[in-house]
XYZ file of C-alpha atoms in Angstrom:
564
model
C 22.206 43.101 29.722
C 19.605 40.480 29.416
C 22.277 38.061 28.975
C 24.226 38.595 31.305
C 20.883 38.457 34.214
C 19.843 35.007 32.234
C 23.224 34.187 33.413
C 23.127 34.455 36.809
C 20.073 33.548 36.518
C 21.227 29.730 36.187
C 24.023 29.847 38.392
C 22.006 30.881 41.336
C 19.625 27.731 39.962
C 23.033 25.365 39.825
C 24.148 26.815 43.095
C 20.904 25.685 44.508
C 20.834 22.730 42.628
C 23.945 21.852 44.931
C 22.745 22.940 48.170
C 19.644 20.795 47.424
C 21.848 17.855 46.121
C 23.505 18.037 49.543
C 20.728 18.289 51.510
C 19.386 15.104 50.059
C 22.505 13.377 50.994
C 22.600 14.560 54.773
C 18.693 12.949 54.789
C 19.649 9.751 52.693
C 22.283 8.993 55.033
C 20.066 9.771 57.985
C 17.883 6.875 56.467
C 15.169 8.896 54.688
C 13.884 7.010 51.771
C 12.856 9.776 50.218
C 16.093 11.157 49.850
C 17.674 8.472 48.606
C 15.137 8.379 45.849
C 16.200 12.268 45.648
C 19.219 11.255 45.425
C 19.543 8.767 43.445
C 17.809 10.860 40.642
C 20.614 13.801 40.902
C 22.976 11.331 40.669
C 21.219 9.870 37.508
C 20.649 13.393 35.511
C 23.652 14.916 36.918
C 22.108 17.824 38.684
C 23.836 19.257 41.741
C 26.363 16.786 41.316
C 28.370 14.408 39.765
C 26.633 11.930 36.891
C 27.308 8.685 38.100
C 24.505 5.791 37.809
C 26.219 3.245 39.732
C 25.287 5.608 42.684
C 22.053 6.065 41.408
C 21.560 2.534 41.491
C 23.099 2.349 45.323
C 20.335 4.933 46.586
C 17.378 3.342 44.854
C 18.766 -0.062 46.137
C 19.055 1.704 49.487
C 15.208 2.967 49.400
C 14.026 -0.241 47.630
C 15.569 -2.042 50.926
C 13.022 -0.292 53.037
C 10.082 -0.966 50.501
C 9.900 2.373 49.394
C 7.522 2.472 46.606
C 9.152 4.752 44.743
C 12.695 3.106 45.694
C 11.099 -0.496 44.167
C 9.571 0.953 40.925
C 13.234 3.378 40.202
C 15.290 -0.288 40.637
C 12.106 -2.057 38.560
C 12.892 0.375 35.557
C 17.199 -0.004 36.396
C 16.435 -3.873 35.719
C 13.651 -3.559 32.862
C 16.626 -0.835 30.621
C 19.603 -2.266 31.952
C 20.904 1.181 33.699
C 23.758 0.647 36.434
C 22.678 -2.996 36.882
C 22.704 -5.947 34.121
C 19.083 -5.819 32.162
C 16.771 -8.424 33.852
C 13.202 -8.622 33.137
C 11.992 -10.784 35.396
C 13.632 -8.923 38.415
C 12.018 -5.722 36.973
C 8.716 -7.035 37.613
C 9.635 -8.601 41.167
C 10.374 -5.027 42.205
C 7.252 -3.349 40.255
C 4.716 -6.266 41.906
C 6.343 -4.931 45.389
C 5.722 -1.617 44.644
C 2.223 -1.509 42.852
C 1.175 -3.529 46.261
C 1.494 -0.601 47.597
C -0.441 1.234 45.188
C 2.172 3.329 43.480
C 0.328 3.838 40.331
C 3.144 4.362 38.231
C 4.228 0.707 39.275
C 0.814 -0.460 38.355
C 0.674 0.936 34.971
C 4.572 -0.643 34.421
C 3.677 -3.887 35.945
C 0.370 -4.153 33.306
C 2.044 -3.411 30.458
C 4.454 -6.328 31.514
C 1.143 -8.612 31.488
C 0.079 -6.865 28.193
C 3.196 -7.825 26.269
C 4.832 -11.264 28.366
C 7.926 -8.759 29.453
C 9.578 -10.850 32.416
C 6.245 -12.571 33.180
C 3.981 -14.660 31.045
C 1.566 -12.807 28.729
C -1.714 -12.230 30.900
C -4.272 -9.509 29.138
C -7.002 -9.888 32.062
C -4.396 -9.226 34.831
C -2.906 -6.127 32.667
C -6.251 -4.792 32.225
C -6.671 -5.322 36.281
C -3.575 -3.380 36.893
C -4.339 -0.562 34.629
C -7.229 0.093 35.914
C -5.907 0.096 39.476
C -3.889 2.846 37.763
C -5.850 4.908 35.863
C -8.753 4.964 38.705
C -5.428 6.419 40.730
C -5.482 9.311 37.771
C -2.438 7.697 35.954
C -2.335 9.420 32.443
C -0.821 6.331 30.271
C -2.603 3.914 32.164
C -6.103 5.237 31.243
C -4.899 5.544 27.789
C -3.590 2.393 27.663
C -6.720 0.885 29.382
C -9.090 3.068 26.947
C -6.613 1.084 24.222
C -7.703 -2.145 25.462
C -11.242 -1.133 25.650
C -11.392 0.188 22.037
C -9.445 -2.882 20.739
C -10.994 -5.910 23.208
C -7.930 -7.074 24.225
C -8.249 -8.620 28.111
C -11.971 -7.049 28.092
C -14.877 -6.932 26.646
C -14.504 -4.752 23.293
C -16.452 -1.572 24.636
C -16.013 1.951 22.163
C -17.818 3.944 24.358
C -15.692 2.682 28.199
C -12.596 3.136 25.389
C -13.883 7.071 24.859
C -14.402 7.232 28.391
C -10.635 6.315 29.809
C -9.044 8.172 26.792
C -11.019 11.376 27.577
C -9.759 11.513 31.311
C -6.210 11.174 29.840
C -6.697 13.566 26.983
C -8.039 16.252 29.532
C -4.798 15.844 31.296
C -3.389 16.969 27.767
C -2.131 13.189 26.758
C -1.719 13.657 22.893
C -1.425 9.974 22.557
C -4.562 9.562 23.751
C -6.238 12.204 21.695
C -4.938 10.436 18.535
C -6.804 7.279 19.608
C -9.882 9.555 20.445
C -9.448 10.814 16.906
C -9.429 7.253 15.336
C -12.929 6.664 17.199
C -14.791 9.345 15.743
C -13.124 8.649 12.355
C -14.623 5.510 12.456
C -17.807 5.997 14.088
C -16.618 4.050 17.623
C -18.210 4.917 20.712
C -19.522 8.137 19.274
C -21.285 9.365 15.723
C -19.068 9.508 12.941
C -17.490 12.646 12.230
C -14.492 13.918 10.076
C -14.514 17.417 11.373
C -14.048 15.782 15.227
C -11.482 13.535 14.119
C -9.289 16.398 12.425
C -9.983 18.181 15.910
C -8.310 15.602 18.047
C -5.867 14.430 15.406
C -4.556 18.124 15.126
C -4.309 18.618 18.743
C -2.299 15.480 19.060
C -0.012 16.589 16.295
C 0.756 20.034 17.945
C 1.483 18.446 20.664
C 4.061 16.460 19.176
C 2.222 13.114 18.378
C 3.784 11.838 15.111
C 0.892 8.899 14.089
C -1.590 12.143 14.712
C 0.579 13.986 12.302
C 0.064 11.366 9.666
C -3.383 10.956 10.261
C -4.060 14.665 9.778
C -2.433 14.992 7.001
C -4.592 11.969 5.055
C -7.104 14.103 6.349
C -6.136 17.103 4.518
C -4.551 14.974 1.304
C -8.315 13.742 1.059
C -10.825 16.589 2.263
C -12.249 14.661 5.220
C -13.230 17.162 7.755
C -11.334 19.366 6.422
C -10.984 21.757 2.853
C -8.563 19.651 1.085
C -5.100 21.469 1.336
C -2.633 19.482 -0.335
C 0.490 21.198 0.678
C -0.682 21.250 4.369
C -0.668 17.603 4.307
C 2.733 17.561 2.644
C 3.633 19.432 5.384
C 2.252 16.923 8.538
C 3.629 13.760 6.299
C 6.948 15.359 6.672
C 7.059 16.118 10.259
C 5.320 12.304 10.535
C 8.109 11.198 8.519
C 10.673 13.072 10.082
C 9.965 10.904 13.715
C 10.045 7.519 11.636
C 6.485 6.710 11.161
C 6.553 5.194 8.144
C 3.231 5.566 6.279
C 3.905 8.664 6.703
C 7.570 8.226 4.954
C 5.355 6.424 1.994
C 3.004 8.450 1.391
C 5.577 11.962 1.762
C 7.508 10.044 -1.279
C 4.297 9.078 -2.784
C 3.356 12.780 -2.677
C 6.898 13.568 -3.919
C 6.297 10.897 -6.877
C 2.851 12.153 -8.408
C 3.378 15.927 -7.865
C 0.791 16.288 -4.800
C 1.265 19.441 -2.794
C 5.073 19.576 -3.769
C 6.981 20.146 -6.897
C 7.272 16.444 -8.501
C 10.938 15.061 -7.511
C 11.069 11.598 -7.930
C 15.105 11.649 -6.377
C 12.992 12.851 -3.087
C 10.443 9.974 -3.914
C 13.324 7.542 -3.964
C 14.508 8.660 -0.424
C 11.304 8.873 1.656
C 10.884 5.342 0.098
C 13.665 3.916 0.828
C 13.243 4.781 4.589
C 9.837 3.403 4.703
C 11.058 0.154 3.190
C 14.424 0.010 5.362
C 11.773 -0.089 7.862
C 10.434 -2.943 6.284
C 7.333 -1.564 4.267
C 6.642 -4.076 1.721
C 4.867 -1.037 -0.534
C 7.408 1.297 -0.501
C 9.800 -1.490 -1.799
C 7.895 -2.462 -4.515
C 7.379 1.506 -5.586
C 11.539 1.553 -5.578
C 11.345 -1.277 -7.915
C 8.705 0.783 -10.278
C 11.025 3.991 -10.141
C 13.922 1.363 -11.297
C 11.380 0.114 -14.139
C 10.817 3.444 -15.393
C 14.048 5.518 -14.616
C 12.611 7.880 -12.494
C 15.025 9.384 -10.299
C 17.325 6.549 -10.553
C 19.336 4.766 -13.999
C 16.881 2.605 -15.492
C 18.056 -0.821 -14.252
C 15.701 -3.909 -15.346
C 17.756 -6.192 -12.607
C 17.392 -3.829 -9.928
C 13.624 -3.121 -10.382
C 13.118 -7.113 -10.150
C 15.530 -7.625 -7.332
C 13.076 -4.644 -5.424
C 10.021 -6.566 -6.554
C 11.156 -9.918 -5.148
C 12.036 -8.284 -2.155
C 8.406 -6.784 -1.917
C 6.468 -10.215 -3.209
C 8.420 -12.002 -0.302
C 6.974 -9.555 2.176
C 3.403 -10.000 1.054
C 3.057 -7.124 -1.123
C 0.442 -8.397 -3.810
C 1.092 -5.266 -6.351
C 4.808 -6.296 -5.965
C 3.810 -10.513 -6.618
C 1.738 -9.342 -10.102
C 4.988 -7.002 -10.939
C 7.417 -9.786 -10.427
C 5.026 -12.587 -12.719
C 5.030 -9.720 -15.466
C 8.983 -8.975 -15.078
C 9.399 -13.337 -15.962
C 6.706 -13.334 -18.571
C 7.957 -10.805 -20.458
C 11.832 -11.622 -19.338
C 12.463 -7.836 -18.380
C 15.741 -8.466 -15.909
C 15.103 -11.954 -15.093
C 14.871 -15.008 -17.611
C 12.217 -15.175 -19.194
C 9.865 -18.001 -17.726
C 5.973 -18.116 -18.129
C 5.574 -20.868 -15.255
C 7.279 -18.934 -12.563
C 4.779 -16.131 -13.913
C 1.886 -17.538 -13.338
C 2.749 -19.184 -10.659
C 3.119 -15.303 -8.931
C 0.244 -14.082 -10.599
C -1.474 -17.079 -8.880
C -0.218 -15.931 -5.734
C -0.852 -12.058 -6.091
C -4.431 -13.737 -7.360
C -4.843 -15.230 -4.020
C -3.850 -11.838 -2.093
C -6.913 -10.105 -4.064
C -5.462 -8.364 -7.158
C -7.809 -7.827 -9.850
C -5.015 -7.525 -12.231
C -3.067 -10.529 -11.147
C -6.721 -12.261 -11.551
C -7.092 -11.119 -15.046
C -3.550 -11.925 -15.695
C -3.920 -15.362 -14.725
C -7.382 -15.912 -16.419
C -5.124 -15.014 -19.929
C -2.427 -17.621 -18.853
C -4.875 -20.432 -18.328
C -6.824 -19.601 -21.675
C -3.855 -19.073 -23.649
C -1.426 -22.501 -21.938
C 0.914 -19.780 -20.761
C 2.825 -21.538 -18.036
C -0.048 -24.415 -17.733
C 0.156 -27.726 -18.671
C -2.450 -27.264 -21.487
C -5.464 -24.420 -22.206
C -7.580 -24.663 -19.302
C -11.093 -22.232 -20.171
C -12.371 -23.371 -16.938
C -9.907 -21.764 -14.611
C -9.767 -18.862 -17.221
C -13.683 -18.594 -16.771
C -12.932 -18.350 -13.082
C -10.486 -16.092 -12.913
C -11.833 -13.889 -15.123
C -15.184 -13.476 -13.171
C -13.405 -12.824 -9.983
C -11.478 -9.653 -11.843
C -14.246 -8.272 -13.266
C -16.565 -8.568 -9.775
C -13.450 -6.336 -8.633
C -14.764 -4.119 -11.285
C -11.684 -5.069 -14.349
C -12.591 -3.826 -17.471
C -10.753 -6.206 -19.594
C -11.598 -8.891 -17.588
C -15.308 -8.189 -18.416
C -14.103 -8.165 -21.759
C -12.642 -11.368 -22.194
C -15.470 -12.997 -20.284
C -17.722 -11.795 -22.441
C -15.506 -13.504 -25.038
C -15.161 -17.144 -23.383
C -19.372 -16.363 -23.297
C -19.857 -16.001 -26.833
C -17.144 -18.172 -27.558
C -18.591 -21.152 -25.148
C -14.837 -21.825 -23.683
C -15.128 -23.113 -20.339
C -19.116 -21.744 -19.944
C -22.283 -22.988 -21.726
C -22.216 -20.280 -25.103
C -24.489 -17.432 -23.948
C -24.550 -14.241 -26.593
C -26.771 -12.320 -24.271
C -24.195 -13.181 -21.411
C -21.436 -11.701 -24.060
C -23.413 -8.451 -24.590
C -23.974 -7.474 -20.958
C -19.916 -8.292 -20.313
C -19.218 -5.975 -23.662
C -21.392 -3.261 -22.570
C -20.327 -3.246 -18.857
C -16.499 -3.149 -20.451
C -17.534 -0.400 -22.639
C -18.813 1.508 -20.191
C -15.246 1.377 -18.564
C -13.753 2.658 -21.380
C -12.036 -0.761 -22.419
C -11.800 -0.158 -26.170
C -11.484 -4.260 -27.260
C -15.420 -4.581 -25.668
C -16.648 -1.621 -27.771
C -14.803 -3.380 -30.820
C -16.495 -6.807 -29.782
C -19.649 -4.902 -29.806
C -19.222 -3.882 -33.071
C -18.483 -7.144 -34.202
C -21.433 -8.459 -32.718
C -23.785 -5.880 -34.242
C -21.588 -7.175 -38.273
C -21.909 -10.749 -37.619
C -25.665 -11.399 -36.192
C -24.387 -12.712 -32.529
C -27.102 -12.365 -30.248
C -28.487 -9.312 -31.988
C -30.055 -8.921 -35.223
C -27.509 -7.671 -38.185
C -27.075 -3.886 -38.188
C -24.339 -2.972 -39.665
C -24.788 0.977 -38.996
C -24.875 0.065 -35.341
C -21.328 -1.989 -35.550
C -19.946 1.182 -37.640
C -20.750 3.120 -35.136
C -19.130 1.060 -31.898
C -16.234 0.417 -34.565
C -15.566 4.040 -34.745
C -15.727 4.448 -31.060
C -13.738 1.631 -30.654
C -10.841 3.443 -32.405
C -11.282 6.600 -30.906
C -10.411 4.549 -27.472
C -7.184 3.119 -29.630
C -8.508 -0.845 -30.595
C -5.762 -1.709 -33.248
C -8.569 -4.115 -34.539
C -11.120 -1.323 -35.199
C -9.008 0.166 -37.876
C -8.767 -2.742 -39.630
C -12.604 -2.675 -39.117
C -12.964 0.365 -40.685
C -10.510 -0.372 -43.335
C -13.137 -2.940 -44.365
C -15.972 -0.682 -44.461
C -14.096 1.596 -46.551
C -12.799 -1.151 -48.722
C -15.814 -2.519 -49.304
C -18.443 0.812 -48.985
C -20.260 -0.952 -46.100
C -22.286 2.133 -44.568
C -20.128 4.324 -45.839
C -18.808 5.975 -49.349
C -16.350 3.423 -51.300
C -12.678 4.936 -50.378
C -9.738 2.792 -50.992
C -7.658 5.758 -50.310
C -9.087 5.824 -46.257
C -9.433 2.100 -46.391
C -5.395 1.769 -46.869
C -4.876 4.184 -44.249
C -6.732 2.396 -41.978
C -5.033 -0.952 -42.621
C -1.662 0.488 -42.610
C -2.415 2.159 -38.815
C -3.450 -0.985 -38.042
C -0.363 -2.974 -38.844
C 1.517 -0.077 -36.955
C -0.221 -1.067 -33.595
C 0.523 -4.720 -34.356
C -2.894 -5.792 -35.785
C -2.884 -9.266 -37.452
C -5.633 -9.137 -39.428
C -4.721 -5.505 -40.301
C -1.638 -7.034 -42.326
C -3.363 -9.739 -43.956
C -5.841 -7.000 -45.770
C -3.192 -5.111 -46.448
C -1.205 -7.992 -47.702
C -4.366 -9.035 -49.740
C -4.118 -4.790 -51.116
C -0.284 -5.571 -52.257
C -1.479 -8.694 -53.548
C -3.950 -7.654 -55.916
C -2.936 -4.006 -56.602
C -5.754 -2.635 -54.640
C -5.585 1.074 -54.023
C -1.739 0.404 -54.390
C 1.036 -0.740 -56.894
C 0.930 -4.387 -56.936
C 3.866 -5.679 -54.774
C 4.243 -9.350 -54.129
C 7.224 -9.133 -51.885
C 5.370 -6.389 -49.789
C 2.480 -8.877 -49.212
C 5.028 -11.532 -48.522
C 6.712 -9.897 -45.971
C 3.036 -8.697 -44.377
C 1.888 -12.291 -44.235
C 5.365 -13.356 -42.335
C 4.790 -10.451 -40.084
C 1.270 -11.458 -39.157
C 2.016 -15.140 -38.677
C 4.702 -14.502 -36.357
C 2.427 -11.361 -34.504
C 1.598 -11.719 -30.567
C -1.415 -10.670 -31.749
C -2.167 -13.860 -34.135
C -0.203 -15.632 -31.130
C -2.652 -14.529 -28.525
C -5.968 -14.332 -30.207
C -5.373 -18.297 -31.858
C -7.469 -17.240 -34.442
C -6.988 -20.136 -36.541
C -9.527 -19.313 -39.669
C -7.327 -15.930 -40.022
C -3.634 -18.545 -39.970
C -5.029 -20.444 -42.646
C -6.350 -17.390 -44.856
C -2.507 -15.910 -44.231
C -0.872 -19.060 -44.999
C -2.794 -19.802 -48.095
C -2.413 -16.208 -49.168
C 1.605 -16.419 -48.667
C 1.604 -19.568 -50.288
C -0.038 -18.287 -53.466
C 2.314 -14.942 -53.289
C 4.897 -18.005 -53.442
C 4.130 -19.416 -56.122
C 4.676 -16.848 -59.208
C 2.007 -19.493 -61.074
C -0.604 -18.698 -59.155
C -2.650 -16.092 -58.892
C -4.004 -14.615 -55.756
């Protein structure tokens, strides 16, 4: 039953539809600009008669002839899209300077936005600002949000928060969720009104309900972080989705970013992969790069080495400086590319530049190693180094503290070296709470205390340093601060050699060599000493009193004559 009255219902609507359709026609060709107008837009939607926009066009023309406002602005927007006529800008603004003469506000607002952007005129920010104001003083929604946008951002007047809060609020009252978003965005930052989270959420959600999809994305950052809000992680799964959904693409990055980590969704990195990939088909230089980390790792995708570096290029081109420090590492280490250490540091120079602390400490270990430089240059490595760690890297502290107590490319300072350690320690970066440790053995810049530099040795491994269980492997060796156990000493050395420790295999070796705690086995030493000199470890550190000691020892385990 209710059908069937819905029904006729919409034919008595049509049927009127018609009769009004007519009736517009019997004024229009009585000369009645307002008919045409009428009928021009039946003609245009299809309502009460047939769809046909070349008729549409004839009507508006016919209306525009008499400088009807509303016949100028309806052949303005047939010229600015190209409907019924060829698309021609600068025509479009002829007929919308006619019409917003005459104070047709809609006109007004069209005609400024062609100043605001150069459409068909040339770019003029003052004059759009004039004619949105003409506009919005005539209670035109999207002009006062568009002039309150001006306002808030300074563009063809003076930047002014609080006349920016003043225009959006007239539009938002006439339920403009654009404008509410923007109102959001104030109080989130404290513009034109005190700073408040629990505001911002206000405005962003109404915007969202009402369809905004940049207010969607904003709310839901709001609830992914707890700013004026409880943090609900699922509800902001929810908003980046709908955000997502209508193309915004931050909010398509950080829905797959949510998808990738496991936050407010069930972890599915094939979902990651496809909220990324419309974010960077949209040219998001992040969301490329995190398609080339999936490829790294195989997550939700075949591993593929050439395909993660191919992604990374792609995202280093577009200015991505995570992407630029990826890409240096990829040729360094010649994962899908050749390997080449120049073209690495020449991207880790330019991630560098784009503020990565990583690329920074990157390139401070290329310049103090001659990786990709023209020679060892402890200068640059000095600088590069300090601008890592003021961006708060841990190993970067580290290895400052080294060139410090080392006097590469600074004046030798020990009590520089100390504060760099400790700062590092206090990171958690496991090589500084060795260094301290070898600091408190050797006397260097503190006094000798060898219960001290047990102690940072033993924290040192619980953080993982492959050095501090060769550390340990001495004291145990030797029963420095602790009970004589060549049993735990071995132990130590061999766990050291396991995470690649140089002058873990050379103590080892020398165990081997002598019989120490272990059958005596020449070859075993042998092949220790070749392993060590040929170590990245030995490599990197250029420990050169350690190369000699492993040299002479392999030499001796050479020569059956000699003893070791």
């Amino acid at each position: 039953m209710g059908c069937r009255i819905e029904e006729e219902l919409l034919e008595l609507l049509e049927r009127d539809m018609i009769e009004t359709a007519r009736y517009y026609r019997r004024e229009a060709l009585a000369g009645n600009p307002w008919a045409m107008c009428n009928l021009g837009w039946c003609h245009e939607k299809g309502i009460g008669t047939e769809f046909n926009i070349a008729q549409a066009v004839r009507w508006y023309q016919a209306a525009a002839e008499q400088e009807y406002p509303r016949g100028l602005r309806e052949m303005a927007m047939c010229f600015e899209y190209g409907y019924g006529v060829k698309k021609d800008l600068v025509r479009a603004v002829e007929y919308y300077q006619k019409a917003a003469l005459q104070g047709d506000g809609e006109a007004q607002c069209c005609l400024a936005w062609c100043y605001e952007y150069g459409k068909g005129i040339r770019e003029d920010l003052e004059e759009a600002v004039v004619w949105y104001r003409r506009a919005a003083e005539q209670e035109n929604i999207r002009a006062q949000n568009n002039l309150g946008w001006c306002y808030a951002h300074g563009k063809g007047v003076k930047l002014d928060y609080e006349e920016a809060m003043k225009w959006l609020k007239r539009a938002a009252e006439q339920n403009y969720a654009r404008s509410m978003c923007t109102i959001g965005w104030l109080y989130e930052n404290g513009y034109g009104a005190s700073q408040s989270w629990e505001e911002a959420v206000s405005w962003y959600l109404r915007s969202a309900e009402r369809g905004n999809s940049t207010a969607m994305c904003n709310l839901a950052w709001c609830y992914a972080n707890g700013r004026g809000t409880q943090q609900d992680l699922e509800g902001a799964v929810v908003w980046y989705q709908k955000s997502a959904e209508q193309g915004v693409v931050r909010a398509q990055y950080n829905l797959a970013y949510c998808y990738k980590d496991g936050r407010g969704v069930q972890q599915d990195y094939e979902a990651a992969m496809k909220w990324f990939q419309k974010a960077a088909d949209q040219g998001d230089a992040d969301a490329m790069c995190c398609i080339g980390w999936l490829y790294e790792n195989g997550y939700g995708v075949e591993q593929n080495w050439r395909e993660a570096v191919e992604w990374y290029q792609k995202s280093a081109q577009a200015g991505c400086s995570t992407a630029m420090c990826n890409l240096a590492w990829c040729y360094e280490e010649g994962k899908g590319v050749s390997k080449d250490e120049k073209m690495a540091s020449q991207w880790y120079q330019k991630s560098a530049e784009t503020g990565s602390a990583s690329a920074m400490f990157n390139l401070g270990w290329h310049c103090a190693h001659g990786l990709g430089q023209e020679a060892l240059n402890f200068e640059k490595a000095f600088y590069w180094y300090t601008q890592s760690a003021e961006k708060g890297d841990a190993r970067a502290m580290n290895n400052l503290g080294e060139l410090y107590r080392k006097g590469q490319g600074v004046e030798q300072d020990y009590a520089q070296a100390l504060a760099l350690y400790e700062q590092a320690s206090q990171e958690g970066d496991a090589s500084a709470m060795y260094n301290l440790g070898e600091c408190h053995e050797l006397g260097q810049g503190v006094v000798i205390n060898l219960e001290k530099a047990l102690e940072y040795y033993q924290r040192a491994l619980e953080l993982g340093s492959p050095s501090a269980f060769c550390a340990l492997g001495r004291f145990y060796e030797k029963g420095i601060q602790v009970e004589m156990d060549l049993r735990k000493a071995l132990e130590y050395y061999q766990q050291a050699v396991e995470r690649g420790d140089a002058e873990g295999m050379y103590y080892l070796a020398c165990c081997y060599a002598k019989g120490c705690g272990v059958e005596l086995n020449r070859s075993q030493a042998k092949e220790l000493c070749e392993k060590a000199l040929k170590s990245r470890d030995l490599i990197n550190e250029r420990d050169e009193k350690l190369q000699q000691m492993l040299e002479e020892l392999k030499a001796s385990l050479e020569d059956p004559s000699v003893g070791c």
